[in-house]
């Protein structure tokens, strides 16, 4: 059963703590992406990766970090430097850049 | 001008009618155009993509692309209450490294 998985579905953290969101895909896609969505707003690109061991900043990379050590995995760390981390985080993948993207179910992060 | 624009809605149509959703974009060099459906609290789901001028049909959905006028539209025939969702337009933008820029979405409400 091919697809993209994200875990956990809901995550609660205290302010000042780093937190890592998981994203795994078994679609054999080269490109992976992280987006953030705030209530009533569109998707904003945080980071993307076209290939293993390479990733690029998107529009709102400040306060976030990623790694791409395996083709299947693209974890996102929300650091304490991110001023407003509470949001819905979406991971996506595509065969390669500029082709159709498929989304995971998302992780809803709440920081208090 | 924003890179990708959509009417935020809500757009209300009666059940069985045709819903017409529009999207305009700023980059004349864009090559890839995508429509996603997002139910409240869920992740976006790919409905259609189109690369060439003209119409592309898939079941009750038709995507229409006019590169000269820089717009792409989505028609939903025989609208059902289950089509009620937010529809996101995504366009690859050269200045963003060929990444997608998502529009803010149009909220569609199909009334029984």
mmCIF file with all atom_site columns, C-alpha atoms in Angstrom, chain A residues 9 33 35 37 40-43 45 48 50 59 88 90 97-106 108, chain B residues 32 34 36 38 40-46 49 51 88 92 96-105:
data_model
loop_
_atom_site.group_PDB
_atom_site.id
_atom_site.type_symbol
_atom_site.label_atom_id
_atom_site.label_alt_id
_atom_site.label_comp_id
_atom_site.label_asym_id
_atom_site.label_entity_id
_atom_site.label_seq_id
_atom_site.pdbx_PDB_ins_code
_atom_site.Cartn_x
_atom_site.Cartn_y
_atom_site.Cartn_z
_atom_site.occupancy
_atom_site.B_iso_or_equiv
_atom_site.pdbx_formal_charge
_atom_site.auth_seq_id
_atom_site.auth_comp_id
_atom_site.auth_asym_id
_atom_site.auth_atom_id
_atom_site.pdbx_PDB_model_num
ATOM 1  C CA . UNK A 1 9   ? -1.249  13.194 14.007  1.00 0.00 ? 9   UNK A CA 1
ATOM 2  C CA . UNK A 1 33  ? 8.475   18.930 0.708   1.00 0.00 ? 33  UNK A CA 1
ATOM 3  C CA . UNK A 1 35  ? 4.517   22.992 4.097   1.00 0.00 ? 35  UNK A CA 1
ATOM 4  C CA . UNK A 1 37  ? -0.806  25.831 6.858   1.00 0.00 ? 37  UNK A CA 1
ATOM 5  C CA . UNK A 1 40  ? -7.914  29.960 6.790   1.00 0.00 ? 40  UNK A CA 1
ATOM 6  C CA . UNK A 1 41  ? -4.683  30.357 4.859   1.00 0.00 ? 41  UNK A CA 1
ATOM 7  C CA . UNK A 1 42  ? -2.904  28.681 1.999   1.00 0.00 ? 42  UNK A CA 1
ATOM 8  C CA . UNK A 1 43  ? 0.142   26.465 2.097   1.00 0.00 ? 43  UNK A CA 1
ATOM 9  C CA . UNK A 1 45  ? 6.756   26.087 1.690   1.00 0.00 ? 45  UNK A CA 1
ATOM 10 C CA . UNK A 1 48  ? 12.175  20.953 -0.033  1.00 0.00 ? 48  UNK A CA 1
ATOM 11 C CA . UNK A 1 50  ? 15.123  17.099 -4.740  1.00 0.00 ? 50  UNK A CA 1
ATOM 12 C CA . UNK A 1 59  ? 9.683   30.839 1.908   1.00 0.00 ? 59  UNK A CA 1
ATOM 13 C CA . UNK A 1 88  ? -0.848  22.276 10.600  1.00 0.00 ? 88  UNK A CA 1
ATOM 14 C CA . UNK A 1 90  ? 2.022   18.902 5.737   1.00 0.00 ? 90  UNK A CA 1
ATOM 15 C CA . UNK A 1 97  ? 10.435  18.750 -8.900  1.00 0.00 ? 97  UNK A CA 1
ATOM 16 C CA . UNK A 1 98  ? 7.528   20.502 -10.662 1.00 0.00 ? 98  UNK A CA 1
ATOM 17 C CA . UNK A 1 99  ? 5.469   17.327 -11.005 1.00 0.00 ? 99  UNK A CA 1
ATOM 18 C CA . UNK A 1 100 ? 2.298   16.441 -9.142  1.00 0.00 ? 100 UNK A CA 1
ATOM 19 C CA . UNK A 1 101 ? 2.687   16.360 -5.363  1.00 0.00 ? 101 UNK A CA 1
ATOM 20 C CA . UNK A 1 102 ? 0.964   13.937 -3.032  1.00 0.00 ? 102 UNK A CA 1
ATOM 21 C CA . UNK A 1 103 ? 0.359   14.861 0.575   1.00 0.00 ? 103 UNK A CA 1
ATOM 22 C CA . UNK A 1 104 ? 0.545   12.963 3.815   1.00 0.00 ? 104 UNK A CA 1
ATOM 23 C CA . UNK A 1 105 ? -2.266  13.265 6.395   1.00 0.00 ? 105 UNK A CA 1
ATOM 24 C CA . UNK A 1 106 ? -0.502  16.084 8.273   1.00 0.00 ? 106 UNK A CA 1
ATOM 25 C CA . UNK A 1 108 ? -1.193  19.329 13.927  1.00 0.00 ? 108 UNK A CA 1
ATOM 26 C CA . UNK B 2 32  ? 2.429   22.884 -14.621 1.00 0.00 ? 32  UNK B CA 1
ATOM 27 C CA . UNK B 2 34  ? -2.702  21.524 -10.376 1.00 0.00 ? 34  UNK B CA 1
ATOM 28 C CA . UNK B 2 36  ? -6.326  20.042 -5.034  1.00 0.00 ? 36  UNK B CA 1
ATOM 29 C CA . UNK B 2 38  ? -9.060  19.946 0.893   1.00 0.00 ? 38  UNK B CA 1
ATOM 30 C CA . UNK B 2 40  ? -11.818 20.791 6.646   1.00 0.00 ? 40  UNK B CA 1
ATOM 31 C CA . UNK B 2 41  ? -9.116  19.453 8.954   1.00 0.00 ? 41  UNK B CA 1
ATOM 32 C CA . UNK B 2 42  ? -7.662  17.154 6.292   1.00 0.00 ? 42  UNK B CA 1
ATOM 33 C CA . UNK B 2 43  ? -4.696  17.288 3.945   1.00 0.00 ? 43  UNK B CA 1
ATOM 34 C CA . UNK B 2 44  ? -5.000  18.339 0.269   1.00 0.00 ? 44  UNK B CA 1
ATOM 35 C CA . UNK B 2 45  ? -5.941  15.662 -2.238  1.00 0.00 ? 45  UNK B CA 1
ATOM 36 C CA . UNK B 2 46  ? -4.840  15.922 -5.869  1.00 0.00 ? 46  UNK B CA 1
ATOM 37 C CA . UNK B 2 49  ? -3.220  18.434 -13.297 1.00 0.00 ? 49  UNK B CA 1
ATOM 38 C CA . UNK B 2 51  ? 0.108   21.058 -18.731 1.00 0.00 ? 51  UNK B CA 1
ATOM 39 C CA . UNK B 2 88  ? -6.526  24.904 -4.001  1.00 0.00 ? 88  UNK B CA 1
ATOM 40 C CA . UNK B 2 92  ? 4.944   25.977 -10.662 1.00 0.00 ? 92  UNK B CA 1
ATOM 41 C CA . UNK B 2 96  ? 10.572  29.723 -6.759  1.00 0.00 ? 96  UNK B CA 1
ATOM 42 C CA . UNK B 2 97  ? 12.940  27.167 -8.261  1.00 0.00 ? 97  UNK B CA 1
ATOM 43 C CA . UNK B 2 98  ? 10.049  25.596 -10.176 1.00 0.00 ? 98  UNK B CA 1
ATOM 44 C CA . UNK B 2 99  ? 8.294   24.856 -6.907  1.00 0.00 ? 99  UNK B CA 1
ATOM 45 C CA . UNK B 2 100 ? 4.573   25.126 -6.521  1.00 0.00 ? 100 UNK B CA 1
ATOM 46 C CA . UNK B 2 101 ? 2.952   28.270 -5.290  1.00 0.00 ? 101 UNK B CA 1
ATOM 47 C CA . UNK B 2 102 ? -0.478  27.561 -3.871  1.00 0.00 ? 102 UNK B CA 1
ATOM 48 C CA . UNK B 2 103 ? -3.350  29.952 -4.109  1.00 0.00 ? 103 UNK B CA 1
ATOM 49 C CA . UNK B 2 104 ? -5.314  30.763 -0.952  1.00 0.00 ? 104 UNK B CA 1
ATOM 50 C CA . UNK B 2 105 ? -8.114  28.419 -1.998  1.00 0.00 ? 105 UNK B CA 1
#
